[in-house]
């Protein structure tokens, strides 16, 4: 899995884009409806920042800012690190670990095309674990 290109891992992620003027409240509603932890902030097609669930907690709620009145531009991480879709997923995880963040925008020719998260590394193993647990439960029920 770690040797796979990022493009194969990111296909399962739902990409959310918003302008820097979008309110935190609106972005949070978008994130909740798609069940994702980050929004990529763009100007036109160019990535200018990222806003995550941690940003909502630490940069908005903890500071007592009004989500409906606060634009993403005021609380996003500007110019985030990115990765190309042909780079390995292992390289993406290394960048996230070294930078202390959980989401990494995937950019091709200057345009955001996806996002990967540290959780993506767990998903295949977790799916295998759940399948094995179901198999064992089924075997117990049929005995």
PDB file of C-alpha atoms in Angstrom:
ATOM      1  CA  UNK A   1       0.000   0.000   0.000  1.00  0.00           C
ATOM      2  CA  UNK A   2       2.753   2.469   0.882  1.00  0.00           C
ATOM      3  CA  UNK A   3       4.362   2.028  -2.534  1.00  0.00           C
ATOM      4  CA  UNK A   4       1.135   2.766  -4.399  1.00  0.00           C
ATOM      5  CA  UNK A   5       0.857   6.136  -6.101  1.00  0.00           C
ATOM      6  CA  UNK A   6      -1.157   8.733  -4.238  1.00  0.00           C
ATOM      7  CA  UNK A   7      -3.611   8.829  -7.170  1.00  0.00           C
ATOM      8  CA  UNK A   8      -4.799   5.301  -6.316  1.00  0.00           C
ATOM      9  CA  UNK A   9      -5.340   6.105  -2.656  1.00  0.00           C
ATOM     10  CA  UNK A  10      -6.984   9.500  -3.137  1.00  0.00           C
ATOM     11  CA  UNK A  11      -9.738   8.115  -5.369  1.00  0.00           C
ATOM     12  CA  UNK A  12     -11.702   7.154  -2.279  1.00  0.00           C
ATOM     13  CA  UNK A  13     -11.568  10.644  -0.832  1.00  0.00           C
ATOM     14  CA  UNK A  14     -14.200  13.262  -1.495  1.00  0.00           C
ATOM     15  CA  UNK A  15     -12.633  16.517  -2.614  1.00  0.00           C
ATOM     16  CA  UNK A  16     -14.184  19.684  -1.198  1.00  0.00           C
ATOM     17  CA  UNK A  17     -13.243  23.087  -2.592  1.00  0.00           C
ATOM     18  CA  UNK A  18     -14.260  26.507  -1.283  1.00  0.00           C
ATOM     19  CA  UNK A  19     -13.226  30.100  -1.806  1.00  0.00           C
ATOM     20  CA  UNK A  20     -11.318  32.023   0.843  1.00  0.00           C
ATOM     21  CA  UNK A  21     -14.420  34.172   1.428  1.00  0.00           C
ATOM     22  CA  UNK A  22     -16.575  31.155   2.376  1.00  0.00           C
ATOM     23  CA  UNK A  23     -17.655  31.297   6.005  1.00  0.00           C
ATOM     24  CA  UNK A  24     -16.353  28.738   8.459  1.00  0.00           C
ATOM     25  CA  UNK A  25     -19.962  27.808   9.219  1.00  0.00           C
ATOM     26  CA  UNK A  26     -20.706  27.009   5.585  1.00  0.00           C
ATOM     27  CA  UNK A  27     -17.439  25.069   5.224  1.00  0.00           C
ATOM     28  CA  UNK A  28     -18.223  23.047   8.355  1.00  0.00           C
ATOM     29  CA  UNK A  29     -21.652  22.157   6.965  1.00  0.00           C
ATOM     30  CA  UNK A  30     -20.045  21.043   3.689  1.00  0.00           C
ATOM     31  CA  UNK A  31     -17.532  18.920   5.603  1.00  0.00           C
ATOM     32  CA  UNK A  32     -20.270  17.341   7.704  1.00  0.00           C
ATOM     33  CA  UNK A  33     -22.461  16.530   4.695  1.00  0.00           C
ATOM     34  CA  UNK A  34     -19.558  14.799   2.898  1.00  0.00           C
ATOM     35  CA  UNK A  35     -18.100  13.344   6.116  1.00  0.00           C
ATOM     36  CA  UNK A  36     -14.606  14.683   5.446  1.00  0.00           C
ATOM     37  CA  UNK A  37     -12.128  16.466   7.684  1.00  0.00           C
ATOM     38  CA  UNK A  38     -10.792  19.156   5.363  1.00  0.00           C
ATOM     39  CA  UNK A  39     -11.691  21.723   2.720  1.00  0.00           C
ATOM     40  CA  UNK A  40      -9.192  22.915   0.128  1.00  0.00           C
ATOM     41  CA  UNK A  41      -9.336  26.694  -0.241  1.00  0.00           C
ATOM     42  CA  UNK A  42      -8.930  27.920  -3.805  1.00  0.00           C
ATOM     43  CA  UNK A  43      -8.771  31.137  -5.802  1.00  0.00           C
ATOM     44  CA  UNK A  44      -9.993  30.189  -9.240  1.00  0.00           C
ATOM     45  CA  UNK A  45      -8.329  26.811  -9.715  1.00  0.00           C
ATOM     46  CA  UNK A  46      -5.226  27.616  -7.622  1.00  0.00           C
ATOM     47  CA  UNK A  47      -4.820  26.145  -4.122  1.00  0.00           C
ATOM     48  CA  UNK A  48      -4.266  28.910  -1.560  1.00  0.00           C
ATOM     49  CA  UNK A  49      -4.966  27.096   1.713  1.00  0.00           C
ATOM     50  CA  UNK A  50      -6.510  24.250   3.647  1.00  0.00           C
ATOM     51  CA  UNK A  51      -9.080  24.342   6.452  1.00  0.00           C
ATOM     52  CA  UNK A  52      -9.440  21.290   8.684  1.00  0.00           C
ATOM     53  CA  UNK A  53     -11.590  20.131  11.561  1.00  0.00           C
ATOM     54  CA  UNK A  54      -8.659  20.942  13.882  1.00  0.00           C
ATOM     55  CA  UNK A  55      -8.632  24.506  12.520  1.00  0.00           C
ATOM     56  CA  UNK A  56     -12.333  24.773  13.334  1.00  0.00           C
ATOM     57  CA  UNK A  57     -11.663  23.697  16.895  1.00  0.00           C
ATOM     58  CA  UNK A  58      -8.441  25.552  17.693  1.00  0.00           C
ATOM     59  CA  UNK A  59      -8.613  28.628  15.445  1.00  0.00           C
ATOM     60  CA  UNK A  60     -12.341  29.312  15.569  1.00  0.00           C
ATOM     61  CA  UNK A  61     -14.182  27.767  18.526  1.00  0.00           C
ATOM     62  CA  UNK A  62     -11.352  28.053  21.074  1.00  0.00           C
ATOM     63  CA  UNK A  63     -10.891  31.732  20.166  1.00  0.00           C
ATOM     64  CA  UNK A  64     -14.605  32.468  20.407  1.00  0.00           C
ATOM     65  CA  UNK A  65     -14.957  33.496  16.761  1.00  0.00           C
ATOM     66  CA  UNK A  66     -18.378  33.428  15.104  1.00  0.00           C
ATOM     67  CA  UNK A  67     -18.345  30.638  12.482  1.00  0.00           C
ATOM     68  CA  UNK A  68     -20.963  32.284  10.265  1.00  0.00           C
ATOM     69  CA  UNK A  69     -19.018  35.567  10.217  1.00  0.00           C
ATOM     70  CA  UNK A  70     -15.451  34.241   9.981  1.00  0.00           C
ATOM     71  CA  UNK A  71     -14.087  33.680   6.470  1.00  0.00           C
ATOM     72  CA  UNK A  72     -11.826  30.726   5.777  1.00  0.00           C
ATOM     73  CA  UNK A  73      -9.069  33.171   4.775  1.00  0.00           C
ATOM     74  CA  UNK A  74      -8.787  34.288   8.414  1.00  0.00           C
ATOM     75  CA  UNK A  75      -8.297  30.810   9.900  1.00  0.00           C
ATOM     76  CA  UNK A  76      -6.986  28.502   7.155  1.00  0.00           C
ATOM     77  CA  UNK A  77      -3.442  27.239   6.805  1.00  0.00           C
ATOM     78  CA  UNK A  78      -2.110  29.249   3.849  1.00  0.00           C
ATOM     79  CA  UNK A  79       0.101  27.693   1.163  1.00  0.00           C
ATOM     80  CA  UNK A  80      -0.059  24.143   2.533  1.00  0.00           C
ATOM     81  CA  UNK A  81       2.416  21.448   1.575  1.00  0.00           C
ATOM     82  CA  UNK A  82       1.179  19.393  -1.355  1.00  0.00           C
ATOM     83  CA  UNK A  83       2.038  16.198  -3.193  1.00  0.00           C
ATOM     84  CA  UNK A  84       1.811  15.121  -6.831  1.00  0.00           C
ATOM     85  CA  UNK A  85      -0.506  12.216  -7.696  1.00  0.00           C
ATOM     86  CA  UNK A  86       2.363  10.094  -9.031  1.00  0.00           C
ATOM     87  CA  UNK A  87       4.328  10.188  -5.745  1.00  0.00           C
ATOM     88  CA  UNK A  88       4.067   7.212  -3.398  1.00  0.00           C
ATOM     89  CA  UNK A  89       1.547   7.099  -0.586  1.00  0.00           C
ATOM     90  CA  UNK A  90       4.436   6.307   1.751  1.00  0.00           C
ATOM     91  CA  UNK A  91       6.050   9.622   0.791  1.00  0.00           C
ATOM     92  CA  UNK A  92       2.751  11.378   1.543  1.00  0.00           C
ATOM     93  CA  UNK A  93       2.614   9.783   4.994  1.00  0.00           C
ATOM     94  CA  UNK A  94       6.196  10.848   5.654  1.00  0.00           C
ATOM     95  CA  UNK A  95       5.384  14.460   4.718  1.00  0.00           C
ATOM     96  CA  UNK A  96       2.352  14.423   7.031  1.00  0.00           C
ATOM     97  CA  UNK A  97       4.363  12.935   9.882  1.00  0.00           C
ATOM     98  CA  UNK A  98       7.231  15.401   9.496  1.00  0.00           C
ATOM     99  CA  UNK A  99       4.870  18.369   9.196  1.00  0.00           C
ATOM    100  CA  UNK A 100       2.562  17.306  12.033  1.00  0.00           C
ATOM    101  CA  UNK A 101      -0.625  17.432   9.950  1.00  0.00           C
ATOM    102  CA  UNK A 102      -3.198  14.844   8.893  1.00  0.00           C
ATOM    103  CA  UNK A 103      -4.372  16.020   5.459  1.00  0.00           C
ATOM    104  CA  UNK A 104      -2.280  16.542   2.342  1.00  0.00           C
ATOM    105  CA  UNK A 105      -3.655  18.151  -0.834  1.00  0.00           C
ATOM    106  CA  UNK A 106      -2.838  16.384  -4.100  1.00  0.00           C
ATOM    107  CA  UNK A 107      -1.961  18.891  -6.811  1.00  0.00           C
ATOM    108  CA  UNK A 108      -1.367  18.363 -10.517  1.00  0.00           C
ATOM    109  CA  UNK A 109      -0.283  21.218 -12.803  1.00  0.00           C
ATOM    110  CA  UNK A 110      -1.058  23.697 -10.033  1.00  0.00           C
ATOM    111  CA  UNK A 111      -4.648  22.463  -9.628  1.00  0.00           C
ATOM    112  CA  UNK A 112      -5.949  20.492  -6.628  1.00  0.00           C
ATOM    113  CA  UNK A 113      -7.151  17.080  -7.799  1.00  0.00           C
ATOM    114  CA  UNK A 114      -7.549  15.238  -4.506  1.00  0.00           C
ATOM    115  CA  UNK A 115      -6.569  14.909  -0.892  1.00  0.00           C
ATOM    116  CA  UNK A 116      -5.064  12.128   1.188  1.00  0.00           C
ATOM    117  CA  UNK A 117      -5.195  11.751   4.927  1.00  0.00           C
ATOM    118  CA  UNK A 118      -3.306   9.778   7.513  1.00  0.00           C
ATOM    119  CA  UNK A 119      -6.493   7.793   8.040  1.00  0.00           C
ATOM    120  CA  UNK A 120      -6.208   6.423   4.500  1.00  0.00           C
ATOM    121  CA  UNK A 121      -3.307   4.294   5.744  1.00  0.00           C
ATOM    122  CA  UNK A 122      -5.571   2.617   8.278  1.00  0.00           C
ATOM    123  CA  UNK A 123      -8.618   2.041   6.072  1.00  0.00           C
ATOM    124  CA  UNK A 124      -7.445  -1.121   4.213  1.00  0.00           C
ATOM    125  CA  UNK A 125      -6.289  -2.777   7.433  1.00  0.00           C
ATOM    126  CA  UNK A 126      -9.470  -1.746   9.201  1.00  0.00           C
ATOM    127  CA  UNK A 127     -11.614  -3.147   6.383  1.00  0.00           C
ATOM    128  CA  UNK A 128      -9.729  -6.452   6.605  1.00  0.00           C
ATOM    129  CA  UNK A 129     -10.205  -6.520  10.385  1.00  0.00           C
ATOM    130  CA  UNK A 130     -13.965  -5.898  10.091  1.00  0.00           C
ATOM    131  CA  UNK A 131     -14.310  -8.597   7.419  1.00  0.00           C
ATOM    132  CA  UNK A 132     -12.448 -11.100   9.599  1.00  0.00           C
ATOM    133  CA  UNK A 133     -14.598 -10.224  12.611  1.00  0.00           C
ATOM    134  CA  UNK A 134     -17.781 -10.763  10.556  1.00  0.00           C
ATOM    135  CA  UNK A 135     -16.441 -14.086   9.271  1.00  0.00           C
ATOM    136  CA  UNK A 136     -15.742 -15.292  12.804  1.00  0.00           C
ATOM    137  CA  UNK A 137     -19.156 -14.173  14.027  1.00  0.00           C
ATOM    138  CA  UNK A 138     -20.819 -16.002  11.135  1.00  0.00           C
ATOM    139  CA  UNK A 139     -18.878 -19.185  11.913  1.00  0.00           C
ATOM    140  CA  UNK A 140     -19.956 -19.016  15.578  1.00  0.00           C
ATOM    141  CA  UNK A 141     -23.608 -18.510  14.611  1.00  0.00           C
ATOM    142  CA  UNK A 142     -23.624 -21.461  12.217  1.00  0.00           C
ATOM    143  CA  UNK A 143     -22.173 -23.938  14.729  1.00  0.00           C
TER     144      UNK A 143
END
